Amino acid sequence: MAYQAPVDQIAFILNRIVSFPELSGTARFAEATAETMTAVLAEAGKLATEVIAPANRAGDLTPARLENGKLRSSPGYAQAFRALAEGGWIGIAADPEHGGMGLPQALNMAVNEMIASGCLALQLNPLLTQGQIEALEHHGSDELKALYLPKLISGEWSGTMNLTEPQAGSDVGALTTKAERAEDGSYRVTGQKIFITWGDSDVTENVCHLVLARLPDGAAGTRGISLFMVPKFIPDEAGRPGIANDLRVVSLEHKLGIHGSPTCVMSFEGAKGWLVGEEHKGMAAMFTMMNAARLGVGVQGVAQAEAALQQAVAYAAERVQMGPIIRHPDVRRMLAESRAEVFAARAICLGCAVALDMARATGSEEWAARATFLTPIAKAHGTDVGIRVADTAVQVHGGMGYIEETGAAQYLRDVRITAIYEGTNGIQAMDLVGRKLADGGAAAMALLDEVLDGAKAAQSAEPELANQLWQAAETLREATQELLEQDMPDRFAGAVPYLAAFARVLGAHYHLRAATGGGSKALARLYITRILPQFAADLVAARAGLADLEALDDAVLLGQMAG
């Protein structure tokens, strides 16, 4: 079955579950009306279904490649990308001053989901460009904004982020890329970066690299890092791509999945660049891009889960073994649990996006705290669900799922990276229990208060489900209080299961809201009955601390079972 954009499901969550209509009541997003939302989702869904999705399989079978130092994209990518750019979809949330639509991130994320379901490897290009647009809007000089933003928003140029080096992955402060000041006010950047997504392109006329590097007087660690705009082609006086900059693609990485996305080893050899933000404060500017990308990556997980699940359901309906296998209890369990997981993860991501929008529109500290708290949950849980559902979809196909010709395995291979890039899910969880609980748990408790209020409101309509959710939220509140009393190493040891527990409770909250608001009561019951209870086991692990992990010496981990 070909992918069909789930426009109605997304619209239901935006309208009924995560309070998107509130946005149109703000001055900033007054144009984000129900009619606008409906039109945008319909057109984006058509694009994803009819134009983007057909390029997906070709990208997997015919990866991007280097020929004599030039990047050659997968078949169909240039045409699909051009349709995406010409429709204005890259700049949907960008500032209208530079050609964007100025619509909410919530709508942007809904569109991004459908595009990523269609072809994740291609969607990575506009996702990173959108992050670069946001970084420049917040931190770029007026000159950089005027030159780069219109081109990035239109899709004529694309953007990348260059952080990782062979010795500096999550420890960004260990980077060795250097920058030197030039007499003309620009800088010269020298060093090598790895894992640079869409580091080169033949679907855009210029590639704009945001590169982290250290000036000679930069302090050690992350405090001494600066951020530079380093284009592939240096713009001429008319703002067109001019002479080639001193940078090159050394090689392309050979990856498990997302074959159509060229992941490059980049070499900067005294390349000309321009400062973004202030000297030695590059991480602040880069984090703007990374935070935008983290929510986007969570959405990618949901996107791949949706596409994989659609194919699995279609296969189960057609495959006959003592009747269609969709009627077999265990197959039905796999499909039903997957659908419930996708709904919950999508609601968490879109709820995070609405919080970001409300914070920007109102200046509310409460909305900002909510968005900040939800971001690592959306990224980690969305991608965990993506992997889980794509893996289950292979299982539904049985032996045919292991055969590449069915395409089921591609979703699992493609989505696997999402739990790793833009900060591994372990890092997201440590961020949640570290920085995000640094407010004494205020943001966490505010969310749990909302869950408890929701359970109370649903008591008369769905007493059994409401009671289960109430108890889960109270237990999670107690566990959060205990976590706040732990030393940070103990918190980190239980961070991943704590994030999972919080996500399950939020998912149940959104399902209960759907059940009392016109959604599927049966799906909510399944989630709360079968999936929510797993949070209790998560909290046991979250509370365990570090001691049992430290008790295992390295010899035991190596399989040397002495003692």
Coordinates of N, CA, C and O in Angstrom, one line a residue, residues 9 12-13 17 306 309 313 332-347 462 465 507-516 518-532:
Q9 N -6.3 12.6 11.1 CA -5.8 12.3 12.4 C -5.0 13.5 13.0 O -5.1 13.8 14.2
F12 N -7.4 16.3 13.9 CA -8.1 16.0 15.2 C -7.2 16.3 16.4 O -7.7 17.0 17.4
I13 N -6.0 15.9 16.4 CA -5.1 16.2 17.5 C -4.9 17.7 17.7 O -5.0 18.2 18.8
I17 N -7.0 18.1 20.9 CA -6.2 17.6 22.0 C -5.2 18.5 22.5 O -4.9 18.6 23.7
E306 N 4.2 6.0 11.5 CA 3.0 6.1 10.7 C 3.1 5.3 9.4 O 2.2 4.5 9.0
L309 N 3.5 1.6 9.8 CA 2.2 1.0 10.3 C 1.2 0.9 9.2 O 0.5 -0.1 9.1
V313 N -0.6 -2.7 8.2 CA -2.0 -2.9 8.3 C -2.5 -3.4 6.9 O -3.3 -4.3 6.8
R332 N -3.4 -8.6 15.5 CA -4.3 -7.5 15.9 C -3.7 -6.7 17.1 O -3.8 -5.5 17.1
R333 N -3.1 -7.5 18.0 CA -2.5 -6.8 19.2 C -1.3 -5.9 18.7 O -1.2 -4.7 19.1
M334 N -0.5 -6.4 17.8 CA 0.6 -5.6 17.4 C 0.2 -4.3 16.7 O 0.7 -3.2 16.9
L335 N -0.8 -4.5 15.8 CA -1.3 -3.3 15.1 C -2.0 -2.3 16.0 O -1.8 -1.1 15.8
A336 N -2.8 -2.8 16.9 CA -3.6 -1.9 17.8 C -2.6 -1.2 18.7 O -2.8 0.0 18.9
E337 N -1.7 -1.9 19.3 CA -0.7 -1.2 20.2 C 0.1 -0.2 19.4 O 0.4 0.9 20.0
S338 N 0.5 -0.5 18.2 CA 1.2 0.4 17.4 C 0.4 1.7 17.1 O 0.9 2.8 17.2
R339 N -0.8 1.5 16.7 CA -1.7 2.7 16.5 C -1.9 3.5 17.7 O -1.8 4.8 17.6
A340 N -2.0 2.9 18.8 CA -2.2 3.7 20.1 C -0.9 4.4 20.4 O -0.9 5.6 20.9
E341 N 0.3 3.8 20.2 CA 1.6 4.4 20.4 C 1.8 5.6 19.5 O 2.3 6.7 19.9
V342 N 1.4 5.5 18.2 CA 1.6 6.6 17.3 C 0.7 7.8 17.7 O 1.2 8.9 17.6
F343 N -0.5 7.5 18.1 CA -1.4 8.6 18.5 C -0.8 9.4 19.6 O -0.7 10.6 19.6
A344 N -0.3 8.7 20.7 CA 0.3 9.3 21.8 C 1.5 10.1 21.5 O 1.7 11.3 22.0
A345 N 2.4 9.5 20.7 CA 3.7 10.2 20.4 C 3.4 11.4 19.6 O 4.0 12.5 19.7
R346 N 2.5 11.3 18.6 CA 2.1 12.5 17.8 C 1.6 13.6 18.7 O 1.9 14.8 18.5
A347 N 0.7 13.3 19.6 CA 0.1 14.3 20.5 C 1.2 15.0 21.3 O 1.1 16.2 21.5
E462 N -15.7 8.4 31.8 CA -14.9 7.2 31.7 C -14.2 7.0 33.1 O -13.0 7.1 33.3
L465 N -11.0 4.4 33.3 CA -9.8 4.9 32.7 C -9.3 6.1 33.4 O -8.1 6.3 33.6
G507 N 0.9 10.3 27.3 CA 0.2 9.6 26.3 C -1.2 9.2 26.7 O -2.2 9.3 26.0
A508 N -1.3 8.6 27.9 CA -2.6 8.2 28.5 C -3.5 9.5 28.7 O -4.7 9.4 28.4
H509 N -2.9 10.6 29.1 CA -3.7 11.8 29.2 C -4.3 12.2 27.9 O -5.5 12.6 27.8
Y510 N -3.5 12.2 26.9 CA -4.0 12.6 25.6 C -5.1 11.6 25.0 O -6.0 12.0 24.4
H511 N -4.8 10.4 25.3 CA -5.8 9.4 24.9 C -7.2 9.6 25.6 O -8.2 9.4 25.0
L512 N -7.1 9.8 26.9 CA -8.3 10.0 27.6 C -9.1 11.3 27.2 O -10.3 11.3 27.0
R513 N -8.3 12.3 26.9 CA -8.9 13.5 26.3 C -9.6 13.2 25.0 O -10.7 13.8 24.7
A514 N -9.0 12.4 24.2 CA -9.6 12.0 22.9 C -10.8 11.2 23.1 O -11.8 11.4 22.4
A515 N -10.8 10.3 24.0 CA -12.0 9.4 24.3 C -13.2 10.2 24.7 O -14.3 9.8 24.4
T516 N -13.0 11.4 25.4 CA -14.1 12.2 25.8 C -14.4 13.4 24.9 O -15.2 14.3 25.2
G518 N -14.6 13.0 21.2 CA -14.9 12.6 19.9 C -14.0 11.6 19.2 O -14.2 11.2 18.1
G519 N -12.9 11.2 20.0 CA -12.0 10.2 19.4 C -12.4 8.8 19.8 O -13.5 8.5 20.3
S520 N -11.4 7.9 19.5 CA -11.7 6.5 19.8 C -11.6 6.1 21.2 O -10.5 6.1 21.8
K521 N -12.7 5.7 21.8 CA -12.7 5.2 23.2 C -12.0 3.9 23.3 O -11.3 3.6 24.3
A522 N -12.2 3.1 22.3 CA -11.6 1.7 22.3 C -10.0 1.9 22.3 O -9.3 1.1 23.0
L523 N -9.5 2.8 21.5 CA -8.1 3.0 21.4 C -7.5 3.5 22.7 O -6.4 3.1 23.2
A524 N -8.3 4.4 23.3 CA -7.8 5.0 24.6 C -7.8 3.9 25.7 O -6.9 3.8 26.5
R525 N -8.8 3.0 25.7 CA -8.9 1.9 26.6 C -7.7 1.0 26.4 O -7.1 0.5 27.4
L526 N -7.4 0.7 25.2 CA -6.3 -0.2 24.9 C -5.0 0.4 25.4 O -4.2 -0.3 26.1
Y527 N -4.8 1.7 25.2 CA -3.5 2.3 25.6 C -3.4 2.3 27.2 O -2.4 2.0 27.7
I528 N -4.5 2.7 27.8 CA -4.5 2.9 29.3 C -4.4 1.5 29.9 O -3.8 1.3 31.0
T529 N -5.0 0.5 29.3 CA -5.1 -0.8 29.9 C -3.8 -1.6 29.6 O -3.3 -2.3 30.5
R530 N -3.2 -1.5 28.4 CA -2.1 -2.3 28.1 C -0.7 -1.6 28.1 O 0.3 -2.3 28.4
I531 N -0.7 -0.3 27.8 CA 0.6 0.4 27.6 C 0.9 1.2 28.8 O 2.0 1.2 29.3
L532 N -0.1 2.0 29.4 CA 0.2 2.8 30.5 C 0.8 2.0 31.7 O 1.8 2.5 32.3

